[in-house]
mmCIF file of C-alpha atoms in Angstrom:
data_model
loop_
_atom_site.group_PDB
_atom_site.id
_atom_site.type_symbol
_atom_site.label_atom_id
_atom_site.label_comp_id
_atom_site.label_asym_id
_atom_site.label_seq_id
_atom_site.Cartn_x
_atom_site.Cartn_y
_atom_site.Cartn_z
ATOM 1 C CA UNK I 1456 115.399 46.484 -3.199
ATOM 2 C CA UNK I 1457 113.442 48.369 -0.563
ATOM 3 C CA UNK I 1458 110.627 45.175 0.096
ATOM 4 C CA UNK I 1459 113.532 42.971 0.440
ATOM 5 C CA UNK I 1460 114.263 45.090 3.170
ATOM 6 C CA UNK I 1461 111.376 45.461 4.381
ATOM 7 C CA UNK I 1462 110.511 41.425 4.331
ATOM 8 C CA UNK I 1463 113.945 41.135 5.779
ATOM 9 C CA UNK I 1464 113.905 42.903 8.488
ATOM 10 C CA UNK I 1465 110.260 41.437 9.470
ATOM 11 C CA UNK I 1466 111.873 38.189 9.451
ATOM 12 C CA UNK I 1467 114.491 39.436 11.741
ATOM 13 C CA UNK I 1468 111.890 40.857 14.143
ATOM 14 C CA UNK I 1469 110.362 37.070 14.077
ATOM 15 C CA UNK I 1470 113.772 35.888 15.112
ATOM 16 C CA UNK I 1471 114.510 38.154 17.996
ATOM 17 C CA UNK I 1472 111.490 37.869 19.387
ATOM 18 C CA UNK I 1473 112.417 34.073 20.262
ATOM 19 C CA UNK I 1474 114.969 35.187 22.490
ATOM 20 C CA UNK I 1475 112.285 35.201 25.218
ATOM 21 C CA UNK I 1476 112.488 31.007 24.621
ATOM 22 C CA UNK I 1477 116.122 31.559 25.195
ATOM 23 C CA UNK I 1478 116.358 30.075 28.719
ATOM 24 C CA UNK I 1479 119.838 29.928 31.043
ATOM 25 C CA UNK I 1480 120.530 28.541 34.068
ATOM 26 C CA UNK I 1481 121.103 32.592 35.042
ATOM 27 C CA UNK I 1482 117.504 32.838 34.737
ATOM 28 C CA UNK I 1483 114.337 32.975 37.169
ATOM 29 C CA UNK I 1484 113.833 29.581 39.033
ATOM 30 C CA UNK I 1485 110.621 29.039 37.726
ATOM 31 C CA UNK I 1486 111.571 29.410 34.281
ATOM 32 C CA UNK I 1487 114.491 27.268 34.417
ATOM 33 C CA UNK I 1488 112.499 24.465 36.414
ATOM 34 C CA UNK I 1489 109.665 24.938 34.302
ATOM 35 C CA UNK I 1490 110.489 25.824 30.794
ATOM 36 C CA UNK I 1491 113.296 23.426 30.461
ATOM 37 C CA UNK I 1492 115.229 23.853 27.559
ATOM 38 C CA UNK I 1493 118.870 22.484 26.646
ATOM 39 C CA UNK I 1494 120.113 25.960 26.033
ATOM 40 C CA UNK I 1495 120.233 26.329 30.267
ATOM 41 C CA UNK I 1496 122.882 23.568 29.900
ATOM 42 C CA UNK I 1497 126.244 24.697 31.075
ATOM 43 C CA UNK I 1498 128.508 25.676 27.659
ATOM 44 C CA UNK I 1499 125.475 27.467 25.931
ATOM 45 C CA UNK I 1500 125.738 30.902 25.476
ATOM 46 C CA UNK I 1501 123.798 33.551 26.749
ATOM 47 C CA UNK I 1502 121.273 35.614 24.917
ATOM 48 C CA UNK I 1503 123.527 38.982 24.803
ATOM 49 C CA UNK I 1504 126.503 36.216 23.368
ATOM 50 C CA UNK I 1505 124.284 34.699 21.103
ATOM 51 C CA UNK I 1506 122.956 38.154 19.561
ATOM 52 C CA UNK I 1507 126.472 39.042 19.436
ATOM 53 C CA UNK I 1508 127.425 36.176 17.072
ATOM 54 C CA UNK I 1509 124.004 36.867 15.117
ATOM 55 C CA UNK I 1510 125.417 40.419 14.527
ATOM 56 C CA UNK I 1511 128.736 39.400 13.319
ATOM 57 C CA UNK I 1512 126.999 36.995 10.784
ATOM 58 C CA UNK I 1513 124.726 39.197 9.680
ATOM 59 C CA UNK I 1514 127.005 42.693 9.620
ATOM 60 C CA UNK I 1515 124.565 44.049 11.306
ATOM 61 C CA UNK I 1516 123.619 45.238 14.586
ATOM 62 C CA UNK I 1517 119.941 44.226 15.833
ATOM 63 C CA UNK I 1518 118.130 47.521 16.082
ATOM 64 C CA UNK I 1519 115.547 47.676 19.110
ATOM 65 C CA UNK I 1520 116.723 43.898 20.487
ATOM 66 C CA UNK I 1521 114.708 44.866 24.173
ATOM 67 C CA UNK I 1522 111.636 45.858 22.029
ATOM 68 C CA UNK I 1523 111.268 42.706 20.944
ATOM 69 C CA UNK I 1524 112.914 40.540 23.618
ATOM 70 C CA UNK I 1525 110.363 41.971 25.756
ATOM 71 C CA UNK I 1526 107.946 41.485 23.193
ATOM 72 C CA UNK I 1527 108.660 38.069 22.848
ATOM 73 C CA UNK I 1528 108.293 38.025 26.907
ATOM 74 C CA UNK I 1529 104.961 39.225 27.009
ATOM 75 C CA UNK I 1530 103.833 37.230 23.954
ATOM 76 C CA UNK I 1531 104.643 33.938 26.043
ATOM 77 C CA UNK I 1532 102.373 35.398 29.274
ATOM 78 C CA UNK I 1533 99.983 35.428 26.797
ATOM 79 C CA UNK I 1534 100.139 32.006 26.014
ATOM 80 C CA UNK I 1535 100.609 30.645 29.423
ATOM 81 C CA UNK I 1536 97.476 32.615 30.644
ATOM 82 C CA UNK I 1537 95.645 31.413 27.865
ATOM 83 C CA UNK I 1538 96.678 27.977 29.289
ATOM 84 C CA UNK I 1539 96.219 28.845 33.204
ATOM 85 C CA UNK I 1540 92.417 29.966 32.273
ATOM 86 C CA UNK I 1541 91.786 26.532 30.594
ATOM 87 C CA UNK I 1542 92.683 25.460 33.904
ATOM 88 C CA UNK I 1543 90.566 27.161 36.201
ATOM 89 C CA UNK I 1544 87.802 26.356 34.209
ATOM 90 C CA UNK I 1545 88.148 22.990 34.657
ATOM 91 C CA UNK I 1546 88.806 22.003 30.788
ATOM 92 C CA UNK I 1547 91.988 20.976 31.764
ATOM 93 C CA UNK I 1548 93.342 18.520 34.533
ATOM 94 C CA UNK I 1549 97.137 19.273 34.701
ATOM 95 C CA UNK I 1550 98.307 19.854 37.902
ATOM 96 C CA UNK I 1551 101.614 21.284 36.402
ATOM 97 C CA UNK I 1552 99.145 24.430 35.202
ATOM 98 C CA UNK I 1553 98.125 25.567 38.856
ATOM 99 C CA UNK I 1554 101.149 28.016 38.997
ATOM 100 C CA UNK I 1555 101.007 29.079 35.545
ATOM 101 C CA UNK I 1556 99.151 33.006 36.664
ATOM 102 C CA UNK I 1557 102.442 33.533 38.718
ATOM 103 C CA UNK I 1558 104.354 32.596 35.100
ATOM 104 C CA UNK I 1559 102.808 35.078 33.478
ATOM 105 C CA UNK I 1560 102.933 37.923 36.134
ATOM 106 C CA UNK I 1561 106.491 36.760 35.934
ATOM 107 C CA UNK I 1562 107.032 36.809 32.075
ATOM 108 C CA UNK I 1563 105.622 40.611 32.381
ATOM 109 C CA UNK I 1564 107.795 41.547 35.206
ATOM 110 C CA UNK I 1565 110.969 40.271 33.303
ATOM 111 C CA UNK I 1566 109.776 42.149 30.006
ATOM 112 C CA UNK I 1567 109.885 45.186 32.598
ATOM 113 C CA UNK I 1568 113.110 44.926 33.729
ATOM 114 C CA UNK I 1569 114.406 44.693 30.317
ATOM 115 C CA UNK I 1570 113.016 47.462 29.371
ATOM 116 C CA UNK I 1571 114.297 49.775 32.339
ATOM 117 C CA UNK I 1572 117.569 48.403 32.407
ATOM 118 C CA UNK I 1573 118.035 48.241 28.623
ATOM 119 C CA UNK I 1574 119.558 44.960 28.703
ATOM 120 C CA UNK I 1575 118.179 41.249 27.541
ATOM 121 C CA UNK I 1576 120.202 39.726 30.341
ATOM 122 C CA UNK I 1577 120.474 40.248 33.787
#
């Protein structure tokens, strides 16, 4: 019974990390013209509402949720950094891609608000 915890609650920390893919139309500019996503659309909860119904389906709260929102956060700078370097050295054309450094120093400075304010929203 204890490794079905244990592979249970890895799982879980797999799904809270992709909060950070979460977007809403509360969120940064540049994410929300950038990373479009239909969960920005007006009716779709927000992240804090949709760990709340998680929870209750669960019967479980989500221990360290801004650990691994923010996680999640600085796992997609990663990625678009990864992407922005490709970029600036030339093995990729996209103009869209020109911005992406100021995504990432954005992604980071969101993952650091969450963690001071305690809070995946807001």
């Amino acid at each position: 019974a204890g490794s079905a915890v244990v592979v249970t609650d890895q799982i879980a920390k797999k799904e809270e990390t992709k909060l950070a893919y979460w977007t809403t139309a509360e969120d940064d500019p540049m994410i929300v013209r950038g990373w479009p996503s239909p969960t920005a659309l007006p009716g779709n909860p927000g992240r804090e509402a949709l760990v709340a119904a998680y929870e209750r389906k669960r019967g479980r709260a989500v221990p360290h949720l801004v650990f691994y929102y923010a996680f999640g956060l600085f796992k997609i700078a990663v990625i678009v950094q990864q992407i922005y370097q490709r970029y600036q050295r030339g093995l990729t054309k996209d103009p869209r891609f020109a911005d992406l450094n100021r995504a990432a120093r954005l992604f980071c400075t969101l993952a650091w608000r969450a963690i001071q304010r305690g809070r995946i929203e807001g």
